[in-house]
mmCIF file of C-alpha atoms and ligand atoms in Angstrom:
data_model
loop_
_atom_site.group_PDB
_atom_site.id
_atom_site.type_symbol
_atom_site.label_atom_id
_atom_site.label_comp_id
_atom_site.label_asym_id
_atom_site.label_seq_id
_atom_site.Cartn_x
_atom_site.Cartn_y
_atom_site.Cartn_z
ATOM 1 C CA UNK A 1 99.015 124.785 86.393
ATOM 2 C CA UNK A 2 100.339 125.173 90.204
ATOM 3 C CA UNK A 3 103.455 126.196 91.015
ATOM 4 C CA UNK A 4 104.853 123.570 93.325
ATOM 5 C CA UNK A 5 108.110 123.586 95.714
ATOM 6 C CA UNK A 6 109.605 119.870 95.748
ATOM 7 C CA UNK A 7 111.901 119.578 98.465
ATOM 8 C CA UNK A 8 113.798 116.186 98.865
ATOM 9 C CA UNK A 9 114.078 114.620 95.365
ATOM 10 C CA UNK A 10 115.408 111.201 96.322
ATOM 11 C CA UNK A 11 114.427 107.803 95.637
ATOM 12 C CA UNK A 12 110.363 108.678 96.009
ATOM 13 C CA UNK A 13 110.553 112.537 95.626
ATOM 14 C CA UNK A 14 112.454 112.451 92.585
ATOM 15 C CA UNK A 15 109.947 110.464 90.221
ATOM 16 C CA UNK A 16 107.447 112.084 91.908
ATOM 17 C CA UNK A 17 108.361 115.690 91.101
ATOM 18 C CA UNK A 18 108.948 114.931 87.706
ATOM 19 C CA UNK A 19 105.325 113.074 87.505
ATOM 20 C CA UNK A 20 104.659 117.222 88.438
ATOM 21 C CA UNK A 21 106.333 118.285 85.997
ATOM 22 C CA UNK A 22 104.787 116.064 83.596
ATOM 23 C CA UNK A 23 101.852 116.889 84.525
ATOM 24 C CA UNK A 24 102.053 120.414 83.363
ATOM 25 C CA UNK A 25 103.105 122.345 86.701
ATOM 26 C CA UNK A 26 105.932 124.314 87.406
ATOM 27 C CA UNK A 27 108.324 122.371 89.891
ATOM 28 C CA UNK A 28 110.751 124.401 92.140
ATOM 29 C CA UNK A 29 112.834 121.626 93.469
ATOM 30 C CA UNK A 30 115.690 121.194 96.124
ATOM 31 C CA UNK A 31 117.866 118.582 97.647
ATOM 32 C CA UNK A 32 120.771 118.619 99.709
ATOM 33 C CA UNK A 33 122.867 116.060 97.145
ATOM 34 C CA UNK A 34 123.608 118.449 93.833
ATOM 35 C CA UNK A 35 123.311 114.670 91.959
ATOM 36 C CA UNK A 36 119.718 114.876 92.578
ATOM 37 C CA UNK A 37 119.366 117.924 92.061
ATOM 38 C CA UNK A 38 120.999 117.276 88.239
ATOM 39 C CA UNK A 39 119.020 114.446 87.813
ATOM 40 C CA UNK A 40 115.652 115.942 88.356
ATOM 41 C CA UNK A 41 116.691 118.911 86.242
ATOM 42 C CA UNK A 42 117.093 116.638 83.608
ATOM 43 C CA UNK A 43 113.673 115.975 83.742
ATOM 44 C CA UNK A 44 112.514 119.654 83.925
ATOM 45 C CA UNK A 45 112.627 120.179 87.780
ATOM 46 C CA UNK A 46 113.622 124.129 88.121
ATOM 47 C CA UNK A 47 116.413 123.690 90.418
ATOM 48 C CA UNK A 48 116.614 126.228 93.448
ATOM 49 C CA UNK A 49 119.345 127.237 95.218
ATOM 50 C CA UNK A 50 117.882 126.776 99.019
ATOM 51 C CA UNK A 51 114.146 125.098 99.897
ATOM 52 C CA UNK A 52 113.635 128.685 101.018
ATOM 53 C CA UNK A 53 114.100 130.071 97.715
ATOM 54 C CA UNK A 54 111.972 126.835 95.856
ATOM 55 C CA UNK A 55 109.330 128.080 98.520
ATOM 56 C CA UNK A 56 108.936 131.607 98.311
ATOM 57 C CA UNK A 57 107.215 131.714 94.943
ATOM 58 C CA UNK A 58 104.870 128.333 95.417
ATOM 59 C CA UNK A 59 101.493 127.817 96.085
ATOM 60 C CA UNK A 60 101.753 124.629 97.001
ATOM 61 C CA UNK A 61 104.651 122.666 99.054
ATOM 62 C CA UNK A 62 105.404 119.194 99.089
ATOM 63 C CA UNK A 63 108.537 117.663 101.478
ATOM 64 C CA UNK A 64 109.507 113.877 101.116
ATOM 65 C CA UNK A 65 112.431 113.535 103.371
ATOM 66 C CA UNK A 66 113.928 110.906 105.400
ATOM 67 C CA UNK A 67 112.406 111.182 109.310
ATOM 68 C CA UNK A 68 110.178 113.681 111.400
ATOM 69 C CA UNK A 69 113.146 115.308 112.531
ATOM 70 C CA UNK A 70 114.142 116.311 108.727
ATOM 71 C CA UNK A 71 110.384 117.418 108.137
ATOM 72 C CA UNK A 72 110.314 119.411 111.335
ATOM 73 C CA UNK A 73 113.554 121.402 110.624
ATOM 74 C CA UNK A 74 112.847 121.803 106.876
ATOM 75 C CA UNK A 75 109.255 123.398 107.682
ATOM 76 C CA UNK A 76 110.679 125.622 110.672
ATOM 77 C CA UNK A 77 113.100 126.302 108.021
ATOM 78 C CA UNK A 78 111.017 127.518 104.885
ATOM 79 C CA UNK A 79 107.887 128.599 106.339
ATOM 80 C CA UNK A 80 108.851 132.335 107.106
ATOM 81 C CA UNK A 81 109.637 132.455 103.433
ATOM 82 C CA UNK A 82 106.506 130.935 102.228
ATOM 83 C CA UNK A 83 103.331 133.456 101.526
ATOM 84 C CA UNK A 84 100.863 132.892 103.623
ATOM 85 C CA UNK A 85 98.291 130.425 102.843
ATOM 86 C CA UNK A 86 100.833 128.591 101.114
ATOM 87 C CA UNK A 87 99.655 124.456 101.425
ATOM 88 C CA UNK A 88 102.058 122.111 102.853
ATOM 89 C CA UNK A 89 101.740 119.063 102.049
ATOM 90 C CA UNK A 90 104.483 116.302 103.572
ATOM 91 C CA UNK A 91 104.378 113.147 101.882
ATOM 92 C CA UNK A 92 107.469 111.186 104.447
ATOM 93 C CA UNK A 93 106.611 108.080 106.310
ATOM 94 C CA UNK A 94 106.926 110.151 109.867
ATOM 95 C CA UNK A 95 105.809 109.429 113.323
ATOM 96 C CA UNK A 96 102.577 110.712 114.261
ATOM 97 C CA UNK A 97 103.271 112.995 117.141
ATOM 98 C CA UNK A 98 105.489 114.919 114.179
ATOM 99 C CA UNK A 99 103.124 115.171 111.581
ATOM 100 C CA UNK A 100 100.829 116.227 114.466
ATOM 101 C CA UNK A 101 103.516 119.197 115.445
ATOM 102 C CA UNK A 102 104.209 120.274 111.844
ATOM 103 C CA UNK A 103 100.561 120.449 111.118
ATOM 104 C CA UNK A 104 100.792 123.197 114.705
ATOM 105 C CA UNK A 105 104.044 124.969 112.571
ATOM 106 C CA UNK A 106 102.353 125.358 109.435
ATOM 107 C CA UNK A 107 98.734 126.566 111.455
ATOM 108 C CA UNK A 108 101.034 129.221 113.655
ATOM 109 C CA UNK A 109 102.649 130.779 110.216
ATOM 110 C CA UNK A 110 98.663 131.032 108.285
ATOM 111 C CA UNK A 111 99.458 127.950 106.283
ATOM 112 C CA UNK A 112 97.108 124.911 105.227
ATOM 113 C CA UNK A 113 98.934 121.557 105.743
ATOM 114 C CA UNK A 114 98.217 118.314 104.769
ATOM 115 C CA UNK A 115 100.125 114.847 105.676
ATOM 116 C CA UNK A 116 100.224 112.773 102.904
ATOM 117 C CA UNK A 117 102.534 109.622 102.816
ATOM 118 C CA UNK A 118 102.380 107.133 100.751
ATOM 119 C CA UNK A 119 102.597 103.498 99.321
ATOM 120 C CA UNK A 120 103.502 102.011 96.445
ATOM 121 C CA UNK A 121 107.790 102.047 96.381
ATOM 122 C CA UNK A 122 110.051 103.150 93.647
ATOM 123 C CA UNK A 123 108.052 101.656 91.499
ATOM 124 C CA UNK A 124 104.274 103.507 92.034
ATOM 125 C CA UNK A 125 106.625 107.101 92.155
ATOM 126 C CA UNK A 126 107.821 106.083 88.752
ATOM 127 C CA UNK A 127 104.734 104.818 87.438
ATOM 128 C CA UNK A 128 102.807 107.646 88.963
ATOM 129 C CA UNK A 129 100.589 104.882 90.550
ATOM 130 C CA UNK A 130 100.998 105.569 94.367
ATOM 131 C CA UNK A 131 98.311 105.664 97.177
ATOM 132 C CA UNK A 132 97.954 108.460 99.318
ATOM 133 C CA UNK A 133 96.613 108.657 103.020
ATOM 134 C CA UNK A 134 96.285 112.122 103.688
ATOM 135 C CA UNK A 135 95.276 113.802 107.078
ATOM 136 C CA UNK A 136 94.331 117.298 107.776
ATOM 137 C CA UNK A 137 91.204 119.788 107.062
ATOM 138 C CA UNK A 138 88.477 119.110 104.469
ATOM 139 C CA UNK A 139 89.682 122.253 102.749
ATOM 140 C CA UNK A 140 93.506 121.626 102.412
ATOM 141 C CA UNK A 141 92.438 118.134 101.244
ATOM 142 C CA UNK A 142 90.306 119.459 98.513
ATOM 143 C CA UNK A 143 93.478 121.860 97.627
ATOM 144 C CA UNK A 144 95.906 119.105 97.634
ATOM 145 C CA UNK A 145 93.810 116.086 95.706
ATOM 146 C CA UNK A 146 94.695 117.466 92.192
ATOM 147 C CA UNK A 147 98.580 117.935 92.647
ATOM 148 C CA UNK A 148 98.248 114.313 94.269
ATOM 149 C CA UNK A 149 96.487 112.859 91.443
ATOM 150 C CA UNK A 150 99.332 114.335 88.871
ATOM 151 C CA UNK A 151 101.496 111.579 91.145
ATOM 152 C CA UNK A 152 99.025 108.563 92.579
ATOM 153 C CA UNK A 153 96.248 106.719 91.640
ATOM 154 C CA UNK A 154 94.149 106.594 94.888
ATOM 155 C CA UNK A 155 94.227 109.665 97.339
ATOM 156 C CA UNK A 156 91.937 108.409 100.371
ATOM 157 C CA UNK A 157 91.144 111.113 103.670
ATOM 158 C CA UNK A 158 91.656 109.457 106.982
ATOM 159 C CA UNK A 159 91.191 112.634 108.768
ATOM 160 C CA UNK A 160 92.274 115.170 110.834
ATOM 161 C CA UNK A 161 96.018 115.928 111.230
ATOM 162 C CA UNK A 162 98.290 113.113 111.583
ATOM 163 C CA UNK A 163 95.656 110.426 110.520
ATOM 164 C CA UNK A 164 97.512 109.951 107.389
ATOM 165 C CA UNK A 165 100.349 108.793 109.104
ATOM 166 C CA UNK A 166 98.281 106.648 111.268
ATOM 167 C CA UNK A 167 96.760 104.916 108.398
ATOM 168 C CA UNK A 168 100.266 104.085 106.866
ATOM 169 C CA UNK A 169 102.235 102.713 109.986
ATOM 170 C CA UNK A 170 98.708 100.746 110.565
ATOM 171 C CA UNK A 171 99.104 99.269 107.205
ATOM 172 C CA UNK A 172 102.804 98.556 107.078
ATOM 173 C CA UNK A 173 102.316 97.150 110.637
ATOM 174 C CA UNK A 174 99.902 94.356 108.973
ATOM 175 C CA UNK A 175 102.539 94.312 106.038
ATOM 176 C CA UNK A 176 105.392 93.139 108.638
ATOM 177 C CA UNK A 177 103.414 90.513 110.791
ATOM 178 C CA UNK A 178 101.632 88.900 107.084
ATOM 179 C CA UNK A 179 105.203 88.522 105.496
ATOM 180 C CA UNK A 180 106.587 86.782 108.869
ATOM 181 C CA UNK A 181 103.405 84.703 108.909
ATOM 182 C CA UNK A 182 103.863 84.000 104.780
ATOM 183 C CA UNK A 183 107.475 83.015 105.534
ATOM 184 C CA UNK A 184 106.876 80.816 108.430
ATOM 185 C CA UNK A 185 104.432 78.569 106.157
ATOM 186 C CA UNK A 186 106.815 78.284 103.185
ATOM 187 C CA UNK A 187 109.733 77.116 105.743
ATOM 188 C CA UNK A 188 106.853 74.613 107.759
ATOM 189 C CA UNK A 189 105.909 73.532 104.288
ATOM 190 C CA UNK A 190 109.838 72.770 103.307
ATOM 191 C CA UNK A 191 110.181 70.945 106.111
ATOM 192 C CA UNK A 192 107.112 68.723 105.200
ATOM 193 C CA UNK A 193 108.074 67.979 101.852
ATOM 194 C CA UNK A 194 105.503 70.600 100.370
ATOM 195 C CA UNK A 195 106.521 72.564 97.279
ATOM 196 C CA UNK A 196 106.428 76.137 97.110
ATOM 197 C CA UNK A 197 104.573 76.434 94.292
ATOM 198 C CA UNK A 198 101.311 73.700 95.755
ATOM 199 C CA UNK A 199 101.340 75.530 98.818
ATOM 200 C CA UNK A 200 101.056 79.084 96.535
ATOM 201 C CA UNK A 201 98.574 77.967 94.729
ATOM 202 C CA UNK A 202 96.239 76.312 97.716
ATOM 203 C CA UNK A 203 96.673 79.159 99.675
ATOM 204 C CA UNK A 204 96.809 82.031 97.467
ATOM 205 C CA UNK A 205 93.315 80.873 96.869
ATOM 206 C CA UNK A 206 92.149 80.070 100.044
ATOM 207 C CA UNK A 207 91.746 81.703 103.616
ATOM 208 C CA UNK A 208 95.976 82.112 104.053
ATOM 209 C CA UNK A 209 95.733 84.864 100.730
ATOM 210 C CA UNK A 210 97.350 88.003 101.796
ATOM 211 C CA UNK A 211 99.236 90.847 99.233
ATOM 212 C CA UNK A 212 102.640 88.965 101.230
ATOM 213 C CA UNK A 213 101.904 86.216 98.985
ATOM 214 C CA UNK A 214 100.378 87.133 96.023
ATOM 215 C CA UNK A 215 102.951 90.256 94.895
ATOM 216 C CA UNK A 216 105.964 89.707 96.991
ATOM 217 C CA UNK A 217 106.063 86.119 97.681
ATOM 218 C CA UNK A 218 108.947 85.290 99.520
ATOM 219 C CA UNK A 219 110.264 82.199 97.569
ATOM 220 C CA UNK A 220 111.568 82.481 93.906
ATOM 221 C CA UNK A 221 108.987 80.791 91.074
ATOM 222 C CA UNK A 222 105.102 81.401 92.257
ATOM 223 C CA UNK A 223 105.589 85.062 91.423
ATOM 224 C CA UNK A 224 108.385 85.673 88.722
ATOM 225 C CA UNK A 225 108.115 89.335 89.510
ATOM 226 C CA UNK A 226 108.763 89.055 93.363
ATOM 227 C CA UNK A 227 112.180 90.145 94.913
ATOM 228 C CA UNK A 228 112.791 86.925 96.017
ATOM 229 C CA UNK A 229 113.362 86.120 91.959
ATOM 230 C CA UNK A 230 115.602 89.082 91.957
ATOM 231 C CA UNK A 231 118.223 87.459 94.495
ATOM 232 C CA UNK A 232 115.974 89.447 97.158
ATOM 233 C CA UNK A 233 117.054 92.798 95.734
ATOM 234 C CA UNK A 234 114.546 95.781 97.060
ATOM 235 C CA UNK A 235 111.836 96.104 96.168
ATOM 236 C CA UNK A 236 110.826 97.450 99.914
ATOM 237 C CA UNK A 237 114.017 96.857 101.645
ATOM 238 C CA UNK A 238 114.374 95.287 105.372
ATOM 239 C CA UNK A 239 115.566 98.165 107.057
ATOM 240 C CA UNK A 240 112.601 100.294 105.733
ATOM 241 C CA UNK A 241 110.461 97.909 106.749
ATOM 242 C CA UNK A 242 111.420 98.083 109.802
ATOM 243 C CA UNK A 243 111.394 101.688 110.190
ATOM 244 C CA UNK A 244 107.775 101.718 109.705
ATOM 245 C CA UNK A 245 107.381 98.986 112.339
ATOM 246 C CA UNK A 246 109.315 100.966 114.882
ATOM 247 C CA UNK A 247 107.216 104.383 113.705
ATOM 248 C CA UNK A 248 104.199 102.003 114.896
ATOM 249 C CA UNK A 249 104.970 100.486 118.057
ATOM 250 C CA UNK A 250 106.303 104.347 119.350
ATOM 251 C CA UNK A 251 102.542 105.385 118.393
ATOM 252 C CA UNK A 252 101.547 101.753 120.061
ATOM 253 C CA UNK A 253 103.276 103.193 123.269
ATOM 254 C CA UNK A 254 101.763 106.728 123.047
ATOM 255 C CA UNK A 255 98.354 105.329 122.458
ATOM 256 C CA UNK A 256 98.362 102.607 125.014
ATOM 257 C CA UNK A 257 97.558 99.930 122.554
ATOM 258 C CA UNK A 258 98.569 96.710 122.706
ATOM 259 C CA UNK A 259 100.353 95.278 119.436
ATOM 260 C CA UNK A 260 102.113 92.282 120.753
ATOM 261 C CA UNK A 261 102.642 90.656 116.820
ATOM 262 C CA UNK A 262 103.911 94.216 115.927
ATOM 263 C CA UNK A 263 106.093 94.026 118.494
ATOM 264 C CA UNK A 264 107.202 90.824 117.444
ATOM 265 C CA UNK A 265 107.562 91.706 113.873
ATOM 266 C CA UNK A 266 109.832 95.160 114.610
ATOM 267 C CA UNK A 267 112.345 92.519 116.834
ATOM 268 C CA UNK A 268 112.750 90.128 113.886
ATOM 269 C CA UNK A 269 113.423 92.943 111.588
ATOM 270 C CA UNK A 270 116.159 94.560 113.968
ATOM 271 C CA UNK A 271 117.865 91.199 114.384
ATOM 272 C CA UNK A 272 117.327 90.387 110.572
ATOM 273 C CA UNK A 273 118.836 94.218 109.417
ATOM 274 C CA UNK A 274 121.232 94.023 112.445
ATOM 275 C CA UNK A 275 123.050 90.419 110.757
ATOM 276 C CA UNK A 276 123.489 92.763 107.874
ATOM 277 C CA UNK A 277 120.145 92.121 106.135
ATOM 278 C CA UNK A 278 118.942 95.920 106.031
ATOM 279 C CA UNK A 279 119.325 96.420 102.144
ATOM 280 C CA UNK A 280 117.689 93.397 101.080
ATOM 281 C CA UNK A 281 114.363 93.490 100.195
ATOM 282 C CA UNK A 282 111.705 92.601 103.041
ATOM 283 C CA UNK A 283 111.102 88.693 101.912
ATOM 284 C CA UNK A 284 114.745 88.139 102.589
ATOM 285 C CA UNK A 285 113.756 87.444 106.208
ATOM 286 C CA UNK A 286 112.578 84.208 104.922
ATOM 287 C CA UNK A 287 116.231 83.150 105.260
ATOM 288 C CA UNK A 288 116.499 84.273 108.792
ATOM 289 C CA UNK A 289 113.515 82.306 109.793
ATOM 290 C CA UNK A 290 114.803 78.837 108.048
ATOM 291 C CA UNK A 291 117.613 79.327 110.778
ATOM 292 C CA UNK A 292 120.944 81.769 111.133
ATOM 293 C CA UNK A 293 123.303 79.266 108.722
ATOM 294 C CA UNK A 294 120.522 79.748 106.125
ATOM 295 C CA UNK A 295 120.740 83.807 105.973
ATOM 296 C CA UNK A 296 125.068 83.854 106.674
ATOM 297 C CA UNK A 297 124.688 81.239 103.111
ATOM 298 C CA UNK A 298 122.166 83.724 101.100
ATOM 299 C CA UNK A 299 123.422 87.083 102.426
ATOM 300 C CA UNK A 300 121.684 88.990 100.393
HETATM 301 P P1 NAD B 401 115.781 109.132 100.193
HETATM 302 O O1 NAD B 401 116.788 109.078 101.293
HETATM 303 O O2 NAD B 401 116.138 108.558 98.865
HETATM 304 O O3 NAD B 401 115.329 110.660 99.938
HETATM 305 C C1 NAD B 401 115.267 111.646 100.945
HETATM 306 C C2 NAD B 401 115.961 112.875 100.394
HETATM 307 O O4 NAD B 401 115.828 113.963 101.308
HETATM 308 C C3 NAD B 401 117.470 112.671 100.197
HETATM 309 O O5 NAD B 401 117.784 112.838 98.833
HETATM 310 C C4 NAD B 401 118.099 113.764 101.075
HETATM 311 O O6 NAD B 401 119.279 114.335 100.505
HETATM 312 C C5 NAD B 401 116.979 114.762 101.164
HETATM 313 N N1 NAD B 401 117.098 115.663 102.300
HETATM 314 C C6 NAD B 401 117.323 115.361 103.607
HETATM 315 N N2 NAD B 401 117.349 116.486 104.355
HETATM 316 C C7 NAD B 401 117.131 117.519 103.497
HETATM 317 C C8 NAD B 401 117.058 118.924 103.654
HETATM 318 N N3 NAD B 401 117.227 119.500 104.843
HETATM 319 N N4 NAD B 401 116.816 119.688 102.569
HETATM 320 C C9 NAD B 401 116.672 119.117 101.338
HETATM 321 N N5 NAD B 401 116.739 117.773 101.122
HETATM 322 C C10 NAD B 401 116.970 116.998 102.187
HETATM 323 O O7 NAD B 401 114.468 108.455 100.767
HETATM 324 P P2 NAD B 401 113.190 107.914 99.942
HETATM 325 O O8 NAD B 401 113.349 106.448 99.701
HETATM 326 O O9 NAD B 401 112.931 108.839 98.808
HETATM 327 O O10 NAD B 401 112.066 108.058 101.072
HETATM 328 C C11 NAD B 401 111.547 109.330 101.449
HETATM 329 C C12 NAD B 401 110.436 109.102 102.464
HETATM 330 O O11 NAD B 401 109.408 108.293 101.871
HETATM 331 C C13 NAD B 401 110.879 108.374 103.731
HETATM 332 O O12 NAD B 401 110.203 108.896 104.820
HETATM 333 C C14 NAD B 401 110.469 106.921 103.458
HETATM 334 O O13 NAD B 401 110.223 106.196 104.647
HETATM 335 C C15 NAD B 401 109.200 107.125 102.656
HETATM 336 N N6 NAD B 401 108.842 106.016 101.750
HETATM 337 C C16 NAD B 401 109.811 105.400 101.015
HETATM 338 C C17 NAD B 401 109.452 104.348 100.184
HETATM 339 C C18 NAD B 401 110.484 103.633 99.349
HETATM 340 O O14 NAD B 401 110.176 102.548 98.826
HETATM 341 N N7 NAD B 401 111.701 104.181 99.176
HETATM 342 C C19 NAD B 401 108.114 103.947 100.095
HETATM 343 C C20 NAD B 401 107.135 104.630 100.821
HETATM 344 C C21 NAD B 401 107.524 105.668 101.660
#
């Protein structure tokens, strides 16, 4: 058993610290909202009264908070209180150059820190079924890959500090572009008389298959369980979505890479969250690319 400080018990950290606690460790757990902070009592969270106080008695510490600017302040925050070799381990989707400075925070103060976002949604927090990109030493990665198994079911080292970050705006980068490119087809195909569900099954079998198509497919029937059979609920919403593609053309700029579809893929997303799009799930922008009348008639 590891005694674990949980601070941020929202949509993600909530499941996730009671996966902890299911697990058989002792959760200290904090969250601004005191609803959250009922609701993961109710499932055996011990409920501190600041993240300094859920920090001072763990061994381990795991933050899953909105942005880098949340992480930064929290860690600044708790890590005078923490004891020192205390591991940190932030599982947010943040912008590299952050995870790169709290990893310098937690090394100043004696700690070992890990980043650690993740994939997977609501739904892999719940199920305890999320992946895990972590970046930091060999050592805090060893430390941390037991507490992360108690909440995912693949935990994968990309490297040194910040790489875990890298990995996931990487990822959600090709997540962005392949739904676009998915949603383009099944409009083209309308407009040729195709049905959805012969143009699923030729190219969810063939050269065109991509995750886009096979688990969130953007048109109701091919995949009863996608959002887009859910009146485009979430799912991964829009505006999350396009968070992540933001977090990757900022590390684009830094880098000097060139990520023109990215690009392409984070303006789509503003203009489809700016029309008032950002709660619904992802596929939604399927609407927005069949023309503007065809999102104002399925506002989601
Ligand atoms: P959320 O807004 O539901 O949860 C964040 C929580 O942090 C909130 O409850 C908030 O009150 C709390 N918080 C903010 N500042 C705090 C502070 N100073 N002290 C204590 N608590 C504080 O967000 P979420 O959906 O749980 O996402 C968390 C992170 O995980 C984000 O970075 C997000 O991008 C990432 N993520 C989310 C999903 C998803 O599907 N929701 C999937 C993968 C990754």
């Amino acid at each position: 058993m590891t005694t674990i400080a949980f601070i941020g018990l929202g949509h993600m950290g909530g499941p996730m610290a009671a996966n902890l606690v299911k697990a058989g460790h002792e959760v200290l757990g904090y969250d601004l909202v005191a609803s959250l902070r009922d609701a993961s009592a109710q499932d055996g969270v011990s409920i501190a009264a600041s993240a300094k106080e859920a920090v001072a008695r763990a061994e381990v510490v795991i933050t899953m908070l909105p942005m880098g600017k949340h992480v930064l302040a929290v860690w600044a925050d708790v890590l005078p209180a923490a004891r020192k070799g205390t591991l940190f381990i932030d599982s947010s989707t943040i912008d590299v150059e952050s995870a790169r400075k709290a990893h310098a925070l937690a090394a100043e103060a004696g700690m070992a820190s890990l980043d650690a976002p993740v994939s997977g949604g609501v739904g892999g927090a719940k199920a305890a079924s999320l992946t895990f990109m972590a970046g930091g030493s060999d050592e805090a990665f060893a430390r941390a890959k037991p507490v992360l198994e108690a909440m995912g079911r693949k935990i994968v080292h990309c490297g040194p500090a910040g790489n875990g970050q890298a990995a996931k705006i990487c990822n959600n980068m090709i997540l962005g572009i392949s739904m676009i490119g998915v949603c383009e087809a099944f409009a083209l195909g309308e407009k040729l008389g195709l049905s959805h569900q012969a143009l699923f099954d030729v190219a969810s079998t063939s050269s065109g298959q991509c995750w886009s198509l096979t688990s969130y497919c953007p048109v109701p029937g091919p995949v009863p369980t996608s959002p887009a059979n859910n009146d485009y609920k979430p799912g991964f919403a829009a505006a999350l979505m396009l968070k992540d593609l933001k977090l990757s053309q900022e590390a684009a700029l830094a880098a000097g890479a060139a990520t023109p579809m990215g690009a392409e893929a984070a303006q789509l997303y503003a203009l489809y969250a700016g029309a008032g799009h950002g709660e619904a799930d992802f596929s939604g922008i399927i609407h927005f690319l069949r023309g503007l009348g065809a999102v104002e008639a399925t506002k989601a």
